[in-house]
mmCIF file of C-alpha atoms and ligand atoms in Angstrom:
data_model
loop_
_atom_site.group_PDB
_atom_site.id
_atom_site.type_symbol
_atom_site.label_atom_id
_atom_site.label_comp_id
_atom_site.label_asym_id
_atom_site.label_seq_id
_atom_site.Cartn_x
_atom_site.Cartn_y
_atom_site.Cartn_z
ATOM 1 C CA UNK A 1 -53.477 3.820 0.221
ATOM 2 C CA UNK A 2 -54.978 7.142 1.181
ATOM 3 C CA UNK A 3 -58.299 6.315 2.916
ATOM 4 C CA UNK A 4 -59.752 9.598 1.625
ATOM 5 C CA UNK A 5 -59.680 8.381 -1.963
ATOM 6 C CA UNK A 6 -62.635 6.036 -1.677
ATOM 7 C CA UNK A 7 -65.290 8.561 -0.720
ATOM 8 C CA UNK A 8 -63.602 11.267 -2.771
ATOM 9 C CA UNK A 9 -63.724 9.417 -6.089
ATOM 10 C CA UNK A 10 -66.107 6.476 -5.734
ATOM 11 C CA UNK A 11 -69.067 8.905 -5.983
ATOM 12 C CA UNK A 12 -68.238 9.160 -9.707
ATOM 13 C CA UNK A 13 -69.498 5.635 -10.080
ATOM 14 C CA UNK A 14 -69.298 5.315 -13.872
ATOM 15 C CA UNK A 15 -65.612 6.187 -14.048
ATOM 16 C CA UNK A 16 -64.375 5.002 -10.627
ATOM 17 C CA UNK A 17 -62.563 1.709 -10.342
ATOM 18 C CA UNK A 18 -64.706 -1.092 -8.963
ATOM 19 C CA UNK A 19 -64.318 -4.809 -8.340
ATOM 20 C CA UNK A 20 -66.274 -5.380 -11.521
ATOM 21 C CA UNK A 21 -64.383 -2.878 -13.668
ATOM 22 C CA UNK A 22 -60.737 -2.416 -12.745
ATOM 23 C CA UNK A 23 -59.549 -1.150 -16.116
ATOM 24 C CA UNK A 24 -61.223 -0.299 -19.376
ATOM 25 C CA UNK A 25 -59.961 -0.261 -22.922
ATOM 26 C CA UNK A 26 -60.812 2.663 -25.179
ATOM 27 C CA UNK A 27 -60.917 2.059 -28.944
ATOM 28 C CA UNK A 28 -59.939 4.902 -31.262
ATOM 29 C CA UNK A 29 -60.258 3.554 -34.804
ATOM 30 C CA UNK A 30 -58.297 0.314 -34.638
ATOM 31 C CA UNK A 31 -56.077 1.468 -31.755
ATOM 32 C CA UNK A 32 -56.678 0.201 -28.226
ATOM 33 C CA UNK A 33 -55.750 2.574 -25.407
ATOM 34 C CA UNK A 34 -55.520 1.071 -21.930
ATOM 35 C CA UNK A 35 -55.078 -2.457 -23.242
ATOM 36 C CA UNK A 36 -51.449 -2.820 -22.184
ATOM 37 C CA UNK A 37 -49.603 -1.183 -25.085
ATOM 38 C CA UNK A 38 -47.983 2.206 -24.526
ATOM 39 C CA UNK A 39 -49.856 4.274 -27.120
ATOM 40 C CA UNK A 40 -48.239 7.414 -28.490
ATOM 41 C CA UNK A 41 -50.259 10.182 -30.154
ATOM 42 C CA UNK A 42 -48.183 12.782 -31.948
ATOM 43 C CA UNK A 43 -48.394 15.630 -34.411
ATOM 44 C CA UNK A 44 -48.398 19.380 -34.707
ATOM 45 C CA UNK A 45 -50.302 21.618 -32.335
ATOM 46 C CA UNK A 46 -52.215 22.994 -35.332
ATOM 47 C CA UNK A 47 -52.856 21.694 -38.836
ATOM 48 C CA UNK A 48 -51.212 24.427 -40.930
ATOM 49 C CA UNK A 49 -51.139 22.942 -44.443
ATOM 50 C CA UNK A 50 -51.531 19.635 -46.229
ATOM 51 C CA UNK A 51 -47.802 19.322 -46.759
ATOM 52 C CA UNK A 52 -46.968 20.067 -43.118
ATOM 53 C CA UNK A 53 -49.462 17.507 -41.830
ATOM 54 C CA UNK A 54 -48.719 14.710 -44.304
ATOM 55 C CA UNK A 55 -44.977 14.987 -43.740
ATOM 56 C CA UNK A 56 -45.516 14.910 -39.986
ATOM 57 C CA UNK A 57 -47.910 11.975 -40.228
ATOM 58 C CA UNK A 58 -45.358 9.896 -42.139
ATOM 59 C CA UNK A 59 -42.557 10.785 -39.737
ATOM 60 C CA UNK A 60 -44.473 10.028 -36.550
ATOM 61 C CA UNK A 61 -45.928 6.792 -37.959
ATOM 62 C CA UNK A 62 -42.464 5.598 -38.892
ATOM 63 C CA UNK A 63 -41.214 6.369 -35.373
ATOM 64 C CA UNK A 64 -44.016 4.315 -33.787
ATOM 65 C CA UNK A 65 -46.897 6.725 -33.097
ATOM 66 C CA UNK A 66 -50.349 5.138 -33.459
ATOM 67 C CA UNK A 67 -52.480 8.283 -33.587
ATOM 68 C CA UNK A 68 -51.978 11.569 -35.398
ATOM 69 C CA UNK A 69 -52.886 14.646 -33.376
ATOM 70 C CA UNK A 70 -53.487 18.003 -35.032
ATOM 71 C CA UNK A 71 -55.766 20.878 -34.123
ATOM 72 C CA UNK A 72 -58.166 22.265 -36.725
ATOM 73 C CA UNK A 73 -60.066 24.372 -34.164
ATOM 74 C CA UNK A 74 -57.536 25.929 -31.802
ATOM 75 C CA UNK A 75 -58.274 27.408 -28.380
ATOM 76 C CA UNK A 76 -55.553 30.043 -28.115
ATOM 77 C CA UNK A 77 -54.652 32.125 -25.104
ATOM 78 C CA UNK A 78 -54.445 35.199 -27.339
ATOM 79 C CA UNK A 79 -57.332 36.253 -29.590
ATOM 80 C CA UNK A 80 -54.705 37.517 -32.077
ATOM 81 C CA UNK A 81 -53.031 34.112 -32.466
ATOM 82 C CA UNK A 82 -53.734 31.601 -35.304
ATOM 83 C CA UNK A 83 -57.113 29.996 -34.566
ATOM 84 C CA UNK A 84 -56.806 26.965 -36.873
ATOM 85 C CA UNK A 85 -57.959 26.061 -40.409
ATOM 86 C CA UNK A 86 -61.374 24.764 -39.301
ATOM 87 C CA UNK A 87 -63.059 22.372 -41.720
ATOM 88 C CA UNK A 88 -60.138 22.640 -44.146
ATOM 89 C CA UNK A 89 -57.939 21.258 -41.389
ATOM 90 C CA UNK A 90 -60.366 18.393 -40.773
ATOM 91 C CA UNK A 91 -60.191 17.415 -44.457
ATOM 92 C CA UNK A 92 -56.400 17.399 -44.315
ATOM 93 C CA UNK A 93 -56.548 15.173 -41.236
ATOM 94 C CA UNK A 94 -58.812 12.760 -43.081
ATOM 95 C CA UNK A 95 -56.369 12.622 -45.972
ATOM 96 C CA UNK A 96 -53.518 11.856 -43.562
ATOM 97 C CA UNK A 97 -55.516 8.971 -42.111
ATOM 98 C CA UNK A 98 -56.129 7.603 -45.626
ATOM 99 C CA UNK A 99 -52.453 7.829 -46.506
ATOM 100 C CA UNK A 100 -50.908 6.508 -43.275
ATOM 101 C CA UNK A 101 -53.605 4.482 -41.514
ATOM 102 C CA UNK A 102 -53.037 6.525 -38.345
ATOM 103 C CA UNK A 103 -56.109 7.182 -36.222
ATOM 104 C CA UNK A 104 -56.957 10.878 -35.839
ATOM 105 C CA UNK A 105 -57.321 12.903 -32.659
ATOM 106 C CA UNK A 106 -58.418 16.517 -32.890
ATOM 107 C CA UNK A 107 -59.942 19.057 -30.559
ATOM 108 C CA UNK A 108 -63.597 20.022 -30.308
ATOM 109 C CA UNK A 109 -64.263 23.354 -28.587
ATOM 110 C CA UNK A 110 -67.982 23.827 -28.923
ATOM 111 C CA UNK A 111 -71.022 21.582 -28.627
ATOM 112 C CA UNK A 112 -72.147 22.944 -31.987
ATOM 113 C CA UNK A 113 -69.121 21.382 -33.686
ATOM 114 C CA UNK A 114 -69.424 17.924 -32.131
ATOM 115 C CA UNK A 115 -71.287 16.237 -35.004
ATOM 116 C CA UNK A 116 -69.026 17.724 -37.661
ATOM 117 C CA UNK A 117 -65.790 16.803 -35.887
ATOM 118 C CA UNK A 118 -67.074 13.307 -35.092
ATOM 119 C CA UNK A 119 -67.225 12.686 -38.857
ATOM 120 C CA UNK A 120 -63.465 13.186 -39.088
ATOM 121 C CA UNK A 121 -62.001 12.224 -35.699
ATOM 122 C CA UNK A 122 -61.340 8.798 -34.195
ATOM 123 C CA UNK A 123 -60.787 10.434 -30.794
ATOM 124 C CA UNK A 124 -62.381 13.734 -29.757
ATOM 125 C CA UNK A 125 -60.039 15.945 -27.720
ATOM 126 C CA UNK A 126 -61.412 18.206 -24.991
ATOM 127 C CA UNK A 127 -58.748 20.778 -24.175
ATOM 128 C CA UNK A 128 -57.754 22.134 -20.804
ATOM 129 C CA UNK A 129 -59.883 25.272 -21.245
ATOM 130 C CA UNK A 130 -62.994 23.211 -21.956
ATOM 131 C CA UNK A 131 -62.772 20.585 -19.217
ATOM 132 C CA UNK A 132 -65.696 22.132 -17.367
ATOM 133 C CA UNK A 133 -67.762 23.086 -20.410
ATOM 134 C CA UNK A 134 -70.701 20.912 -19.418
ATOM 135 C CA UNK A 135 -72.740 21.656 -22.543
ATOM 136 C CA UNK A 136 -69.849 20.262 -24.579
ATOM 137 C CA UNK A 137 -69.314 17.282 -22.253
ATOM 138 C CA UNK A 138 -73.018 16.396 -22.346
ATOM 139 C CA UNK A 139 -73.040 16.492 -26.117
ATOM 140 C CA UNK A 140 -69.937 14.288 -26.267
ATOM 141 C CA UNK A 141 -71.915 11.697 -24.340
ATOM 142 C CA UNK A 142 -73.856 10.936 -27.506
ATOM 143 C CA UNK A 143 -71.235 11.546 -30.174
ATOM 144 C CA UNK A 144 -70.394 7.905 -30.892
ATOM 145 C CA UNK A 145 -66.642 8.558 -30.615
ATOM 146 C CA UNK A 146 -64.232 8.129 -27.714
ATOM 147 C CA UNK A 147 -63.143 11.260 -25.852
ATOM 148 C CA UNK A 148 -59.692 12.421 -24.762
ATOM 149 C CA UNK A 149 -60.360 14.572 -21.699
ATOM 150 C CA UNK A 150 -57.484 16.877 -20.770
ATOM 151 C CA UNK A 151 -57.183 18.062 -17.190
ATOM 152 C CA UNK A 152 -58.113 21.694 -16.700
ATOM 153 C CA UNK A 153 -55.049 23.775 -15.917
ATOM 154 C CA UNK A 154 -56.429 24.633 -12.484
ATOM 155 C CA UNK A 155 -58.511 21.504 -11.961
ATOM 156 C CA UNK A 156 -58.095 18.966 -9.189
ATOM 157 C CA UNK A 157 -58.218 15.263 -10.002
ATOM 158 C CA UNK A 158 -61.638 15.165 -8.382
ATOM 159 C CA UNK A 159 -62.846 17.818 -10.831
ATOM 160 C CA UNK A 160 -61.301 15.922 -13.747
ATOM 161 C CA UNK A 161 -63.164 12.757 -12.783
ATOM 162 C CA UNK A 162 -66.336 14.741 -12.237
ATOM 163 C CA UNK A 163 -66.137 15.934 -15.846
ATOM 164 C CA UNK A 164 -65.481 12.374 -17.014
ATOM 165 C CA UNK A 165 -68.571 11.295 -15.072
ATOM 166 C CA UNK A 166 -70.647 13.911 -16.950
ATOM 167 C CA UNK A 167 -69.606 12.406 -20.303
ATOM 168 C CA UNK A 168 -70.264 8.886 -19.000
ATOM 169 C CA UNK A 169 -73.671 9.813 -17.545
ATOM 170 C CA UNK A 170 -74.651 11.073 -20.959
ATOM 171 C CA UNK A 171 -73.963 7.714 -22.553
ATOM 172 C CA UNK A 172 -70.254 7.519 -23.378
ATOM 173 C CA UNK A 173 -67.808 5.551 -21.235
ATOM 174 C CA UNK A 174 -65.052 5.552 -23.840
ATOM 175 C CA UNK A 175 -62.903 8.204 -22.151
ATOM 176 C CA UNK A 176 -59.132 8.661 -21.915
ATOM 177 C CA UNK A 177 -57.809 10.997 -19.194
ATOM 178 C CA UNK A 178 -54.828 13.252 -19.904
ATOM 179 C CA UNK A 179 -52.484 14.913 -17.410
ATOM 180 C CA UNK A 180 -51.053 17.956 -19.232
ATOM 181 C CA UNK A 181 -49.573 20.011 -16.411
ATOM 182 C CA UNK A 182 -51.254 22.368 -14.002
ATOM 183 C CA UNK A 183 -50.738 26.011 -13.023
ATOM 184 C CA UNK A 184 -48.525 26.455 -9.975
ATOM 185 C CA UNK A 185 -46.262 29.245 -8.731
ATOM 186 C CA UNK A 186 -43.435 27.797 -10.847
ATOM 187 C CA UNK A 187 -42.559 29.836 -13.932
ATOM 188 C CA UNK A 188 -39.515 27.980 -15.285
ATOM 189 C CA UNK A 189 -41.856 25.577 -17.055
ATOM 190 C CA UNK A 190 -45.116 26.427 -18.820
ATOM 191 C CA UNK A 191 -47.072 24.258 -16.377
ATOM 192 C CA UNK A 192 -46.131 21.815 -13.626
ATOM 193 C CA UNK A 193 -46.416 18.184 -14.662
ATOM 194 C CA UNK A 194 -48.294 16.482 -11.836
ATOM 195 C CA UNK A 195 -46.661 13.107 -12.222
ATOM 196 C CA UNK A 196 -48.466 11.706 -9.167
ATOM 197 C CA UNK A 197 -51.725 12.212 -11.039
ATOM 198 C CA UNK A 198 -50.960 9.077 -13.055
ATOM 199 C CA UNK A 199 -50.751 6.527 -10.220
ATOM 200 C CA UNK A 200 -53.568 8.244 -8.309
ATOM 201 C CA UNK A 201 -55.887 8.103 -11.334
ATOM 202 C CA UNK A 202 -54.817 4.525 -12.092
ATOM 203 C CA UNK A 203 -55.752 3.651 -8.503
ATOM 204 C CA UNK A 204 -59.148 5.291 -8.323
ATOM 205 C CA UNK A 205 -60.431 5.086 -11.909
ATOM 206 C CA UNK A 206 -60.713 2.370 -14.523
ATOM 207 C CA UNK A 207 -60.085 4.833 -17.363
ATOM 208 C CA UNK A 208 -56.814 4.888 -19.316
ATOM 209 C CA UNK A 209 -54.452 7.766 -18.426
ATOM 210 C CA UNK A 210 -51.997 9.417 -20.794
ATOM 211 C CA UNK A 211 -49.502 12.242 -20.276
ATOM 212 C CA UNK A 212 -48.894 15.318 -22.434
ATOM 213 C CA UNK A 213 -45.319 16.377 -21.638
ATOM 214 C CA UNK A 214 -45.333 19.089 -24.333
ATOM 215 C CA UNK A 215 -47.898 21.430 -22.768
ATOM 216 C CA UNK A 216 -46.543 20.647 -19.301
ATOM 217 C CA UNK A 217 -42.978 21.607 -20.168
ATOM 218 C CA UNK A 218 -43.451 24.362 -22.736
ATOM 219 C CA UNK A 219 -39.903 23.691 -23.964
ATOM 220 C CA UNK A 220 -38.855 20.809 -26.179
ATOM 221 C CA UNK A 221 -35.692 19.914 -24.261
ATOM 222 C CA UNK A 222 -37.779 18.597 -21.343
ATOM 223 C CA UNK A 223 -40.177 16.493 -23.399
ATOM 224 C CA UNK A 224 -38.050 13.291 -23.642
ATOM 225 C CA UNK A 225 -37.283 13.149 -19.929
ATOM 226 C CA UNK A 226 -40.896 13.822 -18.926
ATOM 227 C CA UNK A 227 -41.994 11.116 -21.359
ATOM 228 C CA UNK A 228 -39.724 8.669 -19.590
ATOM 229 C CA UNK A 229 -41.208 9.741 -16.268
ATOM 230 C CA UNK A 230 -44.705 9.140 -17.647
ATOM 231 C CA UNK A 231 -43.751 5.626 -18.725
ATOM 232 C CA UNK A 232 -42.100 4.849 -15.406
ATOM 233 C CA UNK A 233 -45.160 5.847 -13.359
ATOM 234 C CA UNK A 234 -47.399 3.617 -15.460
ATOM 235 C CA UNK A 235 -49.120 5.877 -17.990
ATOM 236 C CA UNK A 236 -51.034 4.259 -20.851
ATOM 237 C CA UNK A 237 -49.442 6.534 -23.412
ATOM 238 C CA UNK A 238 -48.357 10.009 -24.458
ATOM 239 C CA UNK A 239 -49.557 13.017 -26.431
ATOM 240 C CA UNK A 240 -46.537 14.761 -27.965
ATOM 241 C CA UNK A 241 -46.241 17.784 -30.249
ATOM 242 C CA UNK A 242 -44.070 17.309 -33.345
ATOM 243 C CA UNK A 243 -43.505 19.746 -36.210
ATOM 244 C CA UNK A 244 -41.365 19.639 -39.383
ATOM 245 C CA UNK A 245 -39.834 23.069 -38.561
ATOM 246 C CA UNK A 246 -40.763 23.945 -34.970
ATOM 247 C CA UNK A 247 -39.266 27.421 -35.202
ATOM 248 C CA UNK A 248 -41.743 28.281 -37.981
ATOM 249 C CA UNK A 249 -44.758 26.680 -36.260
ATOM 250 C CA UNK A 250 -47.897 28.822 -36.025
ATOM 251 C CA UNK A 251 -48.492 27.553 -32.495
ATOM 252 C CA UNK A 252 -46.516 25.900 -29.707
ATOM 253 C CA UNK A 253 -43.261 25.687 -31.679
ATOM 254 C CA UNK A 254 -41.074 26.050 -28.590
ATOM 255 C CA UNK A 255 -42.337 22.783 -27.163
ATOM 256 C CA UNK A 256 -42.607 20.860 -30.446
ATOM 257 C CA UNK A 257 -40.061 18.166 -31.244
ATOM 258 C CA UNK A 258 -38.391 17.893 -34.639
ATOM 259 C CA UNK A 259 -38.848 14.613 -36.524
ATOM 260 C CA UNK A 260 -35.422 13.521 -35.435
ATOM 261 C CA UNK A 261 -36.057 14.545 -31.817
ATOM 262 C CA UNK A 262 -39.256 12.512 -31.801
ATOM 263 C CA UNK A 263 -37.576 9.449 -33.335
ATOM 264 C CA UNK A 264 -34.755 9.586 -30.808
ATOM 265 C CA UNK A 265 -37.222 10.000 -27.956
ATOM 266 C CA UNK A 266 -39.216 6.974 -29.098
ATOM 267 C CA UNK A 267 -36.081 4.832 -29.486
ATOM 268 C CA UNK A 268 -34.790 5.842 -26.068
ATOM 269 C CA UNK A 269 -38.104 5.094 -24.334
ATOM 270 C CA UNK A 270 -37.748 1.342 -24.673
ATOM 271 C CA UNK A 271 -36.004 0.527 -21.343
ATOM 272 C CA UNK A 272 -38.496 2.698 -19.458
ATOM 273 C CA UNK A 273 -41.408 0.751 -20.879
ATOM 274 C CA UNK A 274 -40.091 -2.361 -19.150
ATOM 275 C CA UNK A 275 -40.027 -0.458 -15.841
ATOM 276 C CA UNK A 276 -43.578 0.701 -16.543
ATOM 277 C CA UNK A 277 -44.935 -2.809 -16.390
ATOM 278 C CA UNK A 278 -43.350 -3.296 -12.956
ATOM 279 C CA UNK A 279 -44.635 0.107 -11.725
ATOM 280 C CA UNK A 280 -48.171 -0.764 -12.645
ATOM 281 C CA UNK A 281 -48.070 -3.627 -10.195
ATOM 282 C CA UNK A 282 -47.307 -1.095 -7.426
ATOM 283 C CA UNK A 283 -50.629 0.733 -7.862
ATOM 284 C CA UNK A 284 -52.499 0.324 -4.563
ATOM 285 C CA UNK A 285 -55.582 -1.842 -4.414
ATOM 286 C CA UNK A 286 -58.827 -0.091 -3.625
ATOM 287 C CA UNK A 287 -60.595 -1.152 -0.473
ATOM 288 C CA UNK A 288 -64.338 -1.123 0.047
ATOM 289 C CA UNK A 289 -65.731 2.247 1.181
ATOM 290 C CA UNK A 290 -65.309 2.467 4.936
ATOM 291 C CA UNK A 291 -62.942 -0.512 4.916
ATOM 292 C CA UNK A 292 -59.436 -0.808 6.302
ATOM 293 C CA UNK A 293 -56.471 0.838 4.531
HETATM 294 C C1 LIG B 301 -53.203 21.200 -27.474
HETATM 295 O O1 LIG B 301 -53.284 19.976 -27.206
HETATM 296 O O2 LIG B 301 -52.627 21.667 -28.473
HETATM 297 C C2 LIG B 301 -53.746 22.115 -26.470
HETATM 298 C C3 LIG B 301 -54.188 23.332 -26.786
HETATM 299 O O3 LIG B 301 -53.672 21.575 -25.250
HETATM 300 P P1 LIG B 301 -54.241 22.115 -23.840
HETATM 301 O O4 LIG B 301 -55.709 22.149 -24.024
HETATM 302 O O5 LIG B 301 -53.772 21.060 -22.890
HETATM 303 O O6 LIG B 301 -53.604 23.455 -23.589
HETATM 304 MN MN1 LIG B 302 -50.515 22.870 -28.488
#
């Protein structure tokens, strides 16, 4: 393995892999992430209405998703775009959990909203734009809920783990890392999926790692193939955008799968999940700092 990795990542001692803690399991409601199962989180980018969310919840649950993802507070690139339903959206998410049993993941953008969102969410999402919002990360340390930490769009893996360390230092080690694509010179896709991030993070950190192919690709036709890639490199799960009528979606419709597209993707993933188990055995073993490669 790369000898640089030890000093580079082992300084984040609460999230780095050690002999004592090689892998950790994060519990979101009754769902275990990092425990061996490939856990899929799915749903619309934004909660738009009760009907839209409940229909999506039923469809993704039937296809095998374990968590329902929907944004009630939306960080949008444009100030003129739909910003989410706020607390109304949280109430709709709660109703979907009651009706389907799916655990809920939703984004928190501000430290002021942490307590409110923790009442509704089983997993608190930190979006790419907030990865280095330390006031938010510190507050999430005491929120009593696990955190889904998305990689900043221009963040290195070292910076991602540094942010995870901030949450952990403030009292919360229940953290899931998410590779969601990074900014590069490429413009054919919305972001560049850094697929190597998965085995590197699985080597240097004990935290579960999931992949978001939707925000990486920006177009729905690439989502199934990137999901396969995520499984093959050993990810612990996926975060996928699904919408009843993607062309009418208020946000991220171009990358959202239809119900049928999601079902087909889930069915077709099966053979790749078998490869995933073999890939995970290829992850290099850490050596003691200063030790031989
Ligand atoms: C999202 O998950 O809908 C989202 C806004 O993601 P990101 O923060 O990765 O852009
Ligand atoms: Mn989105």
